[in-house]
CSV table of C-alpha atoms (C1' of nucleotides) in Angstrom, one decimal:
chain,number,residue,atom,x,y,z
A,1,MET,CA,10.5,-3.3,8.6
A,2,ALA,CA,7.8,-3.9,6.1
A,3,LEU,CA,8.6,-1.0,3.9
A,4,GLY,CA,12.4,-1.3,3.8
A,5,LYS,CA,13.2,2.0,5.3
A,6,ASP,CA,10.0,2.5,7.2
A,7,TYR,CA,8.0,5.6,8.1
A,8,VAL,CA,10.1,6.2,11.2
A,9,THR,CA,9.5,9.9,11.6
A,10,GLN,CA,5.8,9.4,11.6
A,11,GLU,CA,4.2,9.5,15.0
A,12,CYS,CA,0.8,8.3,13.7
A,13,SER,CA,-1.2,5.2,13.9
A,14,ILE,CA,-2.0,5.4,10.2
A,15,ALA,CA,1.8,5.2,9.4
A,16,ARG,CA,2.1,2.4,12.0
A,17,ALA,CA,-0.5,0.4,10.1
A,18,LEU,CA,1.0,1.1,6.8
A,19,GLU,CA,4.4,-0.1,8.0
A,20,VAL,CA,2.8,-3.5,8.5
A,21,VAL,CA,0.3,-3.7,5.6
A,22,GLY,CA,1.4,-0.9,3.3
A,23,GLU,CA,3.7,-2.8,1.0
A,24,ARG,CA,2.7,-3.8,-2.5
A,25,TRP,CA,0.4,-6.8,-2.7
A,26,THR,CA,0.0,-7.1,1.1
A,27,LEU,CA,-3.5,-5.9,1.4
A,28,LEU,CA,-4.6,-8.0,-1.6
A,29,VAL,CA,-3.2,-11.1,0.1
A,30,VAL,CA,-5.1,-10.2,3.3
A,31,ARG,CA,-8.3,-9.6,1.2
A,32,ASP,CA,-7.9,-13.1,-0.4
A,33,ALA,CA,-7.2,-14.6,3.0
A,34,ILE,CA,-10.5,-13.1,4.3
A,35,TYR,CA,-12.2,-14.4,1.2
A,36,GLY,CA,-11.1,-17.8,2.3
A,37,VAL,CA,-8.1,-18.4,0.2
A,38,ARG,CA,-5.5,-20.4,2.2
A,39,ARG,CA,-3.1,-22.1,-0.1
A,40,TYR,CA,0.0,-20.9,-1.7
A,41,ASN,CA,-1.0,-21.9,-5.2
A,42,ASP,CA,-4.5,-20.4,-4.8
A,43,PHE,CA,-3.0,-17.0,-3.8
A,44,LEU,CA,-0.7,-17.4,-6.8
A,45,ALA,CA,-3.5,-18.2,-9.3
A,46,HIS,CA,-5.8,-15.5,-8.0
A,47,LEU,CA,-3.4,-12.7,-7.6
A,48,GLY,CA,-0.9,-13.2,-10.4
A,49,ILE,CA,1.8,-12.3,-7.9
A,50,PRO,CA,5.4,-13.4,-8.4
A,51,ARG,CA,6.2,-16.5,-6.3
A,52,ALA,CA,9.1,-14.9,-4.5
A,53,VAL,CA,7.0,-11.9,-3.5
A,54,LEU,CA,4.1,-14.1,-2.4
A,55,SER,CA,6.6,-16.1,-0.2
A,56,ALA,CA,7.9,-12.9,1.3
A,57,ARG,CA,4.5,-11.5,2.0
A,58,LEU,CA,3.2,-14.7,3.5
A,59,ARG,CA,6.2,-14.9,5.8
A,60,THR,CA,6.0,-11.3,7.1
A,61,LEU,CA,2.2,-11.5,7.5
A,62,THR,CA,2.7,-14.7,9.5
A,63,GLU,CA,5.4,-13.0,11.6
A,64,GLU,CA,3.1,-10.1,12.2
A,65,GLY,CA,0.3,-12.4,13.4
A,66,ILE,CA,-2.0,-11.5,10.6
A,67,LEU,CA,-1.9,-15.0,9.1
A,68,GLU,CA,-1.2,-18.3,10.8
A,69,LYS,CA,0.7,-21.0,9.1
A,70,ARG,CA,-1.0,-24.3,9.8
A,71,ARG,CA,-0.1,-27.9,8.8
A,72,TYR,CA,-3.2,-29.4,7.2
A,73,GLN,CA,-1.7,-32.7,6.1
A,74,GLU,CA,1.5,-34.7,6.7
A,75,SER,CA,2.9,-36.8,3.9
A,76,PRO,CA,3.5,-34.9,1.9
A,77,PRO,CA,3.7,-32.0,4.4
A,78,ARG,CA,1.4,-29.2,3.3
A,79,ASP,CA,0.7,-25.9,5.1
A,80,GLU,CA,-2.1,-23.4,4.7
A,81,TYR,CA,-2.3,-19.8,5.8
A,82,VAL,CA,-5.3,-18.9,7.8
A,83,VAL,CA,-6.3,-15.4,8.7
A,84,THR,CA,-6.2,-14.6,12.4
A,85,GLU,CA,-8.4,-12.2,14.3
A,86,ARG,CA,-5.8,-9.5,13.9
A,87,GLY,CA,-6.0,-10.0,10.2
A,88,ALA,CA,-9.8,-10.2,10.1
A,89,ALA,CA,-9.7,-6.8,11.9
A,90,LEU,CA,-8.4,-5.4,8.6
A,91,TRP,CA,-11.8,-6.0,7.0
A,92,PRO,CA,-13.0,-2.4,7.7
A,93,VAL,CA,-10.0,-1.1,5.9
A,94,LEU,CA,-10.7,-3.2,2.9
A,95,ARG,CA,-14.4,-2.2,2.9
A,96,ALA,CA,-13.4,1.4,3.0
A,97,LEU,CA,-11.0,1.0,0.2
A,98,GLY,CA,-13.5,-1.0,-1.9
A,99,ARG,CA,-16.1,1.6,-1.4
A,100,TRP,CA,-13.8,4.4,-2.5
A,101,GLY,CA,-12.7,2.3,-5.5
A,102,ARG,CA,-16.3,1.8,-6.5
A,103,GLU,CA,-17.4,5.4,-5.9
A,104,HIS,CA,-14.3,7.1,-7.2
A,105,VAL,CA,-12.5,4.8,-9.7
A,106,ASP,CA,-14.9,2.4,-11.2
A,107,ALA,CA,-18.6,2.3,-10.6
A,108,HIS,CA,-19.2,-1.4,-10.9
A,109,ARG,CA,-20.8,-3.4,-8.2
A,110,LEU,CA,-18.6,-6.5,-8.4
A,111,ARG,CA,-19.4,-8.2,-5.2
A,112,LEU,CA,-22.2,-7.9,-2.6
A,113,PHE,CA,-21.9,-8.6,1.1
A,114,LEU,CA,-24.9,-9.9,2.8
A,115,HIS,CA,-25.7,-10.6,6.4
A,116,ALA,CA,-25.9,-14.4,6.9
A,117,ASP,CA,-28.6,-14.2,9.6
A,118,CYS,CA,-31.1,-12.0,7.7
A,119,GLY,CA,-30.0,-11.7,4.1
A,120,GLY,CA,-29.8,-7.9,4.3
A,121,GLU,CA,-26.9,-6.1,2.6
A,122,VAL,CA,-23.9,-5.2,4.8
A,123,GLU,CA,-23.1,-1.5,4.4
A,124,PRO,CA,-19.5,-0.4,4.0
A,125,TYR,CA,-19.2,0.4,7.7
A,126,GLY,CA,-20.4,-3.0,8.6
A,127,LYS,CA,-24.0,-2.5,9.6
A,128,CYS,CA,-26.7,-4.6,8.1
A,129,ALA,CA,-29.1,-2.4,6.1
A,130,ALA,CA,-32.0,-4.7,6.9
A,131,CYS,CA,-31.7,-5.5,10.6
A,132,GLY,CA,-29.2,-2.9,11.8
A,133,THR,CA,-26.8,-5.2,13.5
A,134,LEU,CA,-23.1,-4.6,13.3
A,135,VAL,CA,-22.2,-7.7,11.4
A,136,PRO,CA,-19.1,-9.6,12.4
A,137,VAL,CA,-16.9,-10.6,9.5
A,138,ALA,CA,-17.6,-14.3,10.0
A,139,ASP,CA,-21.3,-13.6,9.4
A,140,VAL,CA,-20.9,-12.0,6.1
A,141,VAL,CA,-21.8,-13.9,3.0
A,142,MET,CA,-20.1,-12.7,-0.2
A,143,VAL,CA,-22.1,-13.1,-3.4
A,144,PRO,CA,-21.2,-12.1,-7.0
A,145,GLY,CA,-22.6,-8.7,-8.1
A,146,PRO,CA,-24.4,-8.3,-11.4
A,147,GLU,CA,-21.3,-7.0,-13.1
A,148,LEU,CA,-18.7,-9.6,-12.1
A,149,ASP,CA,-17.3,-11.7,-14.9
A,150,SER,CA,-19.2,-14.9,-14.7
A,151,ALA,CA,-16.6,-17.1,-16.4
A,152,PRO,CA,-13.2,-16.1,-15.1
A,153,ALA,CA,-10.1,-17.9,-16.3
A,154,ASP,CA,-8.6,-19.0,-13.0
A,155,PRO,CA,-10.2,-21.6,-10.7
A,156,VAL,CA,-10.0,-19.5,-7.6
A,157,SER,CA,-12.0,-16.7,-9.2
A,158,ARG,CA,-14.5,-19.4,-10.3
A,159,ALA,CA,-14.7,-20.8,-6.8
A,160,LEU,CA,-15.4,-17.3,-5.5
A,161,LEU,CA,-18.5,-17.0,-7.7
A,162,ARG,CA,-20.4,-19.2,-5.4
A,163,PRO,CA,-21.9,-17.5,-2.4
A,164,LYS,CA,-19.6,-18.1,0.5
A,165,ARG,CA,-19.1,-17.0,4.0
A,166,LEU,CA,-16.1,-14.9,4.7
A,167,LEU,CA,-13.2,-16.6,6.6
A,168,GLU,CA,-14.5,-20.1,5.7
A,169,PRO,CA,-12.0,-22.0,3.6
A,170,LEU,CA,-12.4,-21.7,-0.2
A,171,GLU,CA,-13.2,-24.9,-2.0
A,172,THR,CA,-11.6,-25.0,-5.4
A,173,GLU,CA,-12.5,-27.5,-8.1
A,174,PRO,CA,-10.7,-30.8,-7.9
A,175,PRO,CA,-8.1,-31.0,-10.7
A,176,GLN,CA,-9.3,-32.5,-14.0
A,177,PRO,CA,-8.0,-36.1,-14.6
A,178,ALA,CA,-5.4,-35.9,-17.3
A,179,HIS,CA,-6.9,-36.0,-20.8
B,1,MET,CA,-0.3,2.9,-13.6
B,2,ALA,CA,0.3,3.8,-10.0
B,3,LEU,CA,1.9,0.5,-9.2
B,4,GLY,CA,4.1,0.1,-12.3
B,5,LYS,CA,2.7,-3.1,-13.5
B,6,ASP,CA,-0.8,-2.8,-11.9
B,7,TYR,CA,-3.1,-5.3,-10.4
B,8,VAL,CA,-4.7,-6.0,-13.8
B,9,THR,CA,-6.0,-9.4,-13.2
B,10,GLN,CA,-7.9,-8.2,-10.3
B,11,GLU,CA,-11.6,-7.6,-10.9
B,12,CYS,CA,-12.1,-6.0,-7.6
B,13,SER,CA,-12.8,-2.4,-6.4
B,14,ILE,CA,-10.2,-2.9,-3.6
B,15,ALA,CA,-7.6,-3.5,-6.2
B,16,ARG,CA,-8.9,-0.6,-8.3
B,17,ALA,CA,-8.4,1.7,-5.3
B,18,LEU,CA,-5.0,0.3,-4.5
B,19,GLU,CA,-3.9,1.0,-8.1
B,20,VAL,CA,-4.5,4.6,-7.4
B,21,VAL,CA,-3.4,5.1,-3.8
B,22,GLY,CA,-1.5,1.9,-3.0
B,23,GLU,CA,2.0,3.0,-3.7
B,24,ARG,CA,4.5,3.7,-1.0
B,25,TRP,CA,3.9,7.2,0.6
B,26,THR,CA,0.7,8.0,-1.3
B,27,LEU,CA,-1.7,7.5,1.5
B,28,LEU,CA,0.5,9.5,3.9
B,29,VAL,CA,0.5,12.4,1.4
B,30,VAL,CA,-3.2,12.2,1.3
B,31,ARG,CA,-3.4,12.1,5.1
B,32,ASP,CA,-1.3,15.2,5.3
B,33,ALA,CA,-3.3,16.9,2.7
B,34,ILE,CA,-6.5,16.2,4.7
B,35,TYR,CA,-4.7,17.5,7.8
B,36,GLY,CA,-4.2,20.8,5.9
B,37,VAL,CA,-0.7,20.5,4.6
B,38,ARG,CA,-0.6,22.1,1.2
B,39,ARG,CA,3.0,23.1,0.3
B,40,TYR,CA,5.8,21.0,-1.1
B,41,ASN,CA,8.2,21.9,1.7
B,42,ASP,CA,5.7,21.2,4.4
B,43,PHE,CA,5.0,17.7,3.0
B,44,LEU,CA,8.8,17.3,2.8
B,45,ALA,CA,9.4,18.3,6.4
B,46,HIS,CA,6.6,16.4,7.8
B,47,LEU,CA,7.0,13.1,5.9
B,48,GLY,CA,10.7,12.9,5.5
B,49,ILE,CA,10.1,11.7,2.0
B,50,PRO,CA,12.7,12.0,-0.8
B,51,ARG,CA,12.0,15.0,-2.9
B,52,ALA,CA,11.8,13.1,-6.2
B,53,VAL,CA,9.3,10.7,-4.7
B,54,LEU,CA,7.2,13.6,-3.4
B,55,SER,CA,7.2,15.3,-6.8
B,56,ALA,CA,6.1,12.0,-8.4
B,57,ARG,CA,3.3,11.5,-5.9
B,58,LEU,CA,2.0,15.0,-6.1
B,59,ARG,CA,2.0,14.7,-9.8
B,60,THR,CA,0.0,11.5,-10.0
B,61,LEU,CA,-2.3,12.5,-7.2
B,62,THR,CA,-3.0,15.7,-9.1
B,63,GLU,CA,-3.6,13.7,-12.3
B,64,GLU,CA,-6.0,11.4,-10.5
B,65,GLY,CA,-8.0,14.4,-9.2
B,66,ILE,CA,-7.2,13.7,-5.6
B,67,LEU,CA,-5.2,16.9,-5.2
B,68,GLU,CA,-5.6,20.1,-7.0
B,69,LYS,CA,-2.6,22.2,-7.9
B,70,ARG,CA,-3.4,25.8,-7.3
B,71,ARG,CA,-1.3,29.0,-7.8
B,72,TYR,CA,-1.3,30.9,-4.6
B,73,GLN,CA,1.0,33.7,-5.6
B,74,GLU,CA,2.6,35.0,-8.7
B,75,SER,CA,6.1,36.4,-8.5
B,76,PRO,CA,7.7,34.2,-7.6
B,77,PRO,CA,5.3,31.7,-8.9
B,78,ARG,CA,4.2,29.4,-6.0
B,79,ASP,CA,1.7,26.5,-6.1
B,80,GLU,CA,0.0,24.6,-3.4
B,81,TYR,CA,-1.8,21.3,-3.4
B,82,VAL,CA,-5.3,21.2,-2.1
B,83,VAL,CA,-7.2,18.1,-1.4
B,84,THR,CA,-10.3,17.6,-3.6
B,85,GLU,CA,-13.6,16.0,-2.7
B,86,ARG,CA,-12.4,12.8,-4.2
B,87,GLY,CA,-9.3,13.0,-2.0
B,88,ALA,CA,-11.3,13.8,1.1
B,89,ALA,CA,-13.4,10.8,0.4
B,90,LEU,CA,-10.4,8.7,1.4
B,91,TRP,CA,-10.8,9.9,4.9
B,92,PRO,CA,-12.7,6.7,6.0
B,93,VAL,CA,-9.9,4.6,4.6
B,94,LEU,CA,-7.4,6.5,6.7
B,95,ARG,CA,-9.6,6.3,9.8
B,96,ALA,CA,-10.0,2.5,9.4
B,97,LEU,CA,-6.2,2.2,9.0
B,98,GLY,CA,-5.6,4.4,12.0
B,99,ARG,CA,-8.0,2.4,14.1
B,100,TRP,CA,-6.3,-0.8,13.1
B,101,GLY,CA,-2.9,0.6,13.8
B,102,ARG,CA,-3.9,1.8,17.2
B,103,GLU,CA,-5.7,-1.4,18.2
B,104,HIS,CA,-3.3,-3.9,16.6
B,105,VAL,CA,0.1,-2.3,16.3
B,106,ASP,CA,0.6,0.4,18.9
B,107,ALA,CA,-2.0,1.3,21.5
B,108,HIS,CA,-1.2,5.0,21.8
B,109,ARG,CA,-3.9,7.6,21.3
B,110,LEU,CA,-1.9,10.1,19.4
B,111,ARG,CA,-4.7,12.3,17.9
B,112,LEU,CA,-8.3,12.8,18.8
B,113,PHE,CA,-11.0,13.8,16.3
B,114,LEU,CA,-13.9,15.9,17.6
B,115,HIS,CA,-17.1,17.1,16.1
B,116,ALA,CA,-16.8,20.9,15.6
B,117,ASP,CA,-20.5,21.5,16.3
B,118,CYS,CA,-20.8,19.7,19.6
B,119,GLY,CA,-17.3,18.8,20.7
B,120,GLY,CA,-18.1,15.0,20.9
B,121,GLU,CA,-15.6,12.5,19.8
B,122,VAL,CA,-15.9,11.3,16.2
B,123,GLU,CA,-15.8,7.5,16.1
B,124,PRO,CA,-13.7,5.6,13.5
B,125,TYR,CA,-16.7,5.2,11.2
B,126,GLY,CA,-17.5,8.9,11.3
B,127,LYS,CA,-20.3,9.2,13.7
B,128,CYS,CA,-20.2,11.6,16.6
B,129,ALA,CA,-20.3,9.8,19.9
B,130,ALA,CA,-22.2,12.7,21.5
B,131,CYS,CA,-24.8,13.8,19.0
B,132,GLY,CA,-24.9,10.8,16.6
B,133,THR,CA,-24.5,12.8,13.4
B,134,LEU,CA,-22.4,11.4,10.6
B,135,VAL,CA,-19.7,14.2,10.7
B,136,PRO,CA,-18.4,15.4,7.3
B,137,VAL,CA,-14.6,15.7,7.1
B,138,ALA,CA,-14.8,19.5,7.1
B,139,ASP,CA,-16.5,19.5,10.5
B,140,VAL,CA,-13.8,17.4,12.2
B,141,VAL,CA,-11.4,19.1,14.6
B,142,MET,CA,-8.2,17.3,15.2
B,143,VAL,CA,-6.6,17.8,18.6
B,144,PRO,CA,-3.4,16.2,20.0
B,145,GLY,CA,-4.0,13.1,22.1
B,146,PRO,CA,-2.3,12.7,25.5
B,147,GLU,CA,0.5,10.6,24.2
B,148,LEU,CA,1.6,12.7,21.2
B,149,ASP,CA,5.1,14.2,21.5
B,150,SER,CA,4.5,17.7,22.6
B,151,ALA,CA,7.7,19.2,21.3
B,152,PRO,CA,8.4,17.6,17.8
B,153,ALA,CA,11.4,18.6,15.8
B,154,ASP,CA,9.8,19.8,12.6
B,155,PRO,CA,7.6,22.9,12.3
B,156,VAL,CA,4.8,21.1,10.5
B,157,SER,CA,4.3,18.6,13.4
B,158,ARG,CA,4.4,21.6,15.8
B,159,ALA,CA,1.7,23.4,13.8
B,160,LEU,CA,-0.4,20.2,13.9
B,161,LEU,CA,-0.3,20.3,17.7
B,162,ARG,CA,-2.8,23.2,17.7
B,163,PRO,CA,-6.4,22.1,17.4
B,164,LYS,CA,-7.4,22.5,13.8
B,165,ARG,CA,-10.2,21.8,11.5
B,166,LEU,CA,-9.4,19.2,8.8
B,167,LEU,CA,-9.1,20.4,5.2
B,168,GLU,CA,-8.3,24.0,6.4
B,169,PRO,CA,-4.9,25.1,5.4
B,170,LEU,CA,-2.2,24.6,8.0
B,171,GLU,CA,-0.4,27.7,9.3
B,172,THR,CA,3.2,27.1,10.0
B,173,GLU,CA,5.4,29.4,12.0
B,174,PRO,CA,6.9,32.3,10.1
B,175,PRO,CA,10.7,31.6,9.5
B,176,GLN,CA,12.9,33.1,12.2
B,177,PRO,CA,14.8,36.2,11.2
B,178,ALA,CA,18.4,35.3,10.6
B,179,HIS,CA,20.4,35.5,13.8
C,1,DA,C1',10.3,-49.4,-12.2
C,2,DG,C1',10.0,-45.1,-14.6
C,3,DA,C1',7.5,-41.0,-16.0
C,4,DC,C1',4.5,-37.5,-14.8
C,5,DA,C1',1.7,-34.6,-11.7
C,6,DT,C1',1.1,-31.7,-7.5
C,7,DA,C1',2.1,-28.4,-3.7
C,8,DG,C1',5.0,-25.3,-2.0
C,9,DG,C1',8.6,-23.4,-2.3
C,10,DT,C1',14.0,-21.2,-3.6
C,11,DT,C1',17.4,-19.0,-6.8
C,12,DC,C1',18.9,-15.8,-10.0
C,13,DA,C1',19.6,-12.2,-13.6
C,14,DA,C1',17.3,-8.1,-15.3
C,15,DT,C1',14.5,-4.3,-14.5
C,16,DG,C1',12.3,-0.6,-12.0
C,17,DA,C1',11.5,2.2,-7.8
C,18,DA,C1',13.3,4.6,-3.8
C,19,DC,C1',16.9,7.1,-1.6
C,20,DG,C1',19.7,11.1,-0.5
C,21,DA,C1',22.8,14.6,-2.0
C,22,DA,C1',23.6,18.1,-5.1
C,23,DC,C1',22.1,21.3,-8.2
C,24,DT,C1',18.6,24.7,-10.6
C,25,DT,C1',15.2,28.5,-11.1
C,26,DA,C1',13.0,32.5,-9.9
C,27,DC,C1',12.4,35.8,-7.1
C,28,DG,C1',12.7,39.0,-2.6
C,29,DA,C1',15.5,41.0,1.2
C,30,DT,C1',19.9,42.9,3.3
D,1,DA,C1',26.4,41.4,-4.5
D,2,DT,C1',25.2,38.0,-1.5
D,3,DC,C1',21.9,35.4,1.1
D,4,DG,C1',17.5,33.1,1.8
D,5,DT,C1',13.3,30.7,0.3
D,6,DA,C1',10.0,27.7,-2.3
D,7,DA,C1',9.6,24.4,-5.4
D,8,DG,C1',11.4,21.7,-7.9
D,9,DT,C1',15.1,18.4,-11.2
D,10,DT,C1',19.1,15.4,-11.9
D,11,DC,C1',21.9,11.6,-10.8
D,12,DG,C1',24.5,7.7,-8.9
D,13,DT,C1',23.7,4.1,-5.5
D,14,DT,C1',20.9,0.8,-3.2
D,15,DC,C1',16.8,-1.9,-2.6
D,16,DA,C1',12.5,-4.3,-4.3
D,17,DT,C1',9.9,-6.6,-7.8
D,18,DT,C1',9.6,-9.4,-11.7
D,19,DG,C1',9.4,-13.8,-14.3
D,20,DA,C1',11.7,-17.8,-15.5
D,21,DA,C1',13.9,-21.8,-14.0
D,22,DC,C1',14.9,-25.0,-10.7
D,23,DC,C1',14.2,-27.9,-6.4
D,24,DT,C1',12.0,-31.3,-3.0
D,25,DA,C1',8.9,-34.6,-1.3
D,26,DT,C1',5.3,-37.3,-2.3
D,27,DG,C1',1.5,-39.7,-4.8
D,28,DT,C1',-0.4,-41.9,-9.2
D,29,DC,C1',-0.5,-44.0,-13.7
D,30,DT,C1',1.2,-47.5,-16.8
DNA sequence: AGACATAGGTTCAATGAACGAACTTACGAT
DNA sequence: ATCGTAAGTTCGTTCATTGAACCTATGTCT
């Protein structure tokens, strides 16, 4: 369903995957979710996505079991979207895309991914260059690369400048008290 | 440009990649090109994509240097689209998507990828399970898996049932002489 | 009490992309 | 002269995306 009329004739697991995550914005929402973004307004600020499209993507990703909608406070009722194991399994897809983007579109090293246990760099296929382990997503620490903008406009990008473990919730700055 | 209004706010190589190959149908066209499909009508038959959309994708993929348009006969003038090195570099992305699709959407093993030199199976991250080499795309042989439809309707799918090396041109059946 | 702020949405009109059918071009074969 | 083929283009309809405005429930400031 994800692509309106889907790739029905395709007997291929690539097409199956793209039916679920191939729509515009979808993989960027998943990327942000893996980066630890969980709240509607944070996705909104970081992605610059239209609200209606974000609502639609969050709904279908939740239906597909890639995100899980979770009440994090009553009164006022507030929900957050947490990436599931199924969603985290998309990490290799994102690494592969990121590698291709860096090598074939734009050579900047914007973010580095390090192994939390040993500090070694995690290679695109998930192995730690230092100790050789296949690093699970939860043990990856993301740090800004040398060429990443160090003073971005939106608060979510700023929060993502601090080294942080993937999957852990992102902590954004508390809102400034009014003037 | 590939996504109309593109992901401009995104300082991220994943977003960069998706600007180029994130549109509907694009990755499936690249997949087919890596499988050896080269001709307009073969893409058409295999993908079931609207002609106008196929024309648009072939044009932008050519402009992006992912495919190369090549005259294969004069009189009548006929062109084919051959995947470039830049396009073949998307193979890991497609493998990662295919793996996710198989593990998290639909468990069928539709195609197997073997190392041409030793016959071992090529793992999702490109290593041969038998001999351990990181297998270049050109040395991958694709064979139908046990659960792939053995009598598909379109001639391109039928041609893809025979074991074939990736990147090598696909040979479709010659058209049947009229009744 | 009233005004404003916050989080997480929905609604809607305008635009843009995808769809599918029909048509075109340039040839070769019967 | 007609048919067939490969590689397209054109066009009207439908569907998706966009951005702005609005809505709801609650908490906070004065």
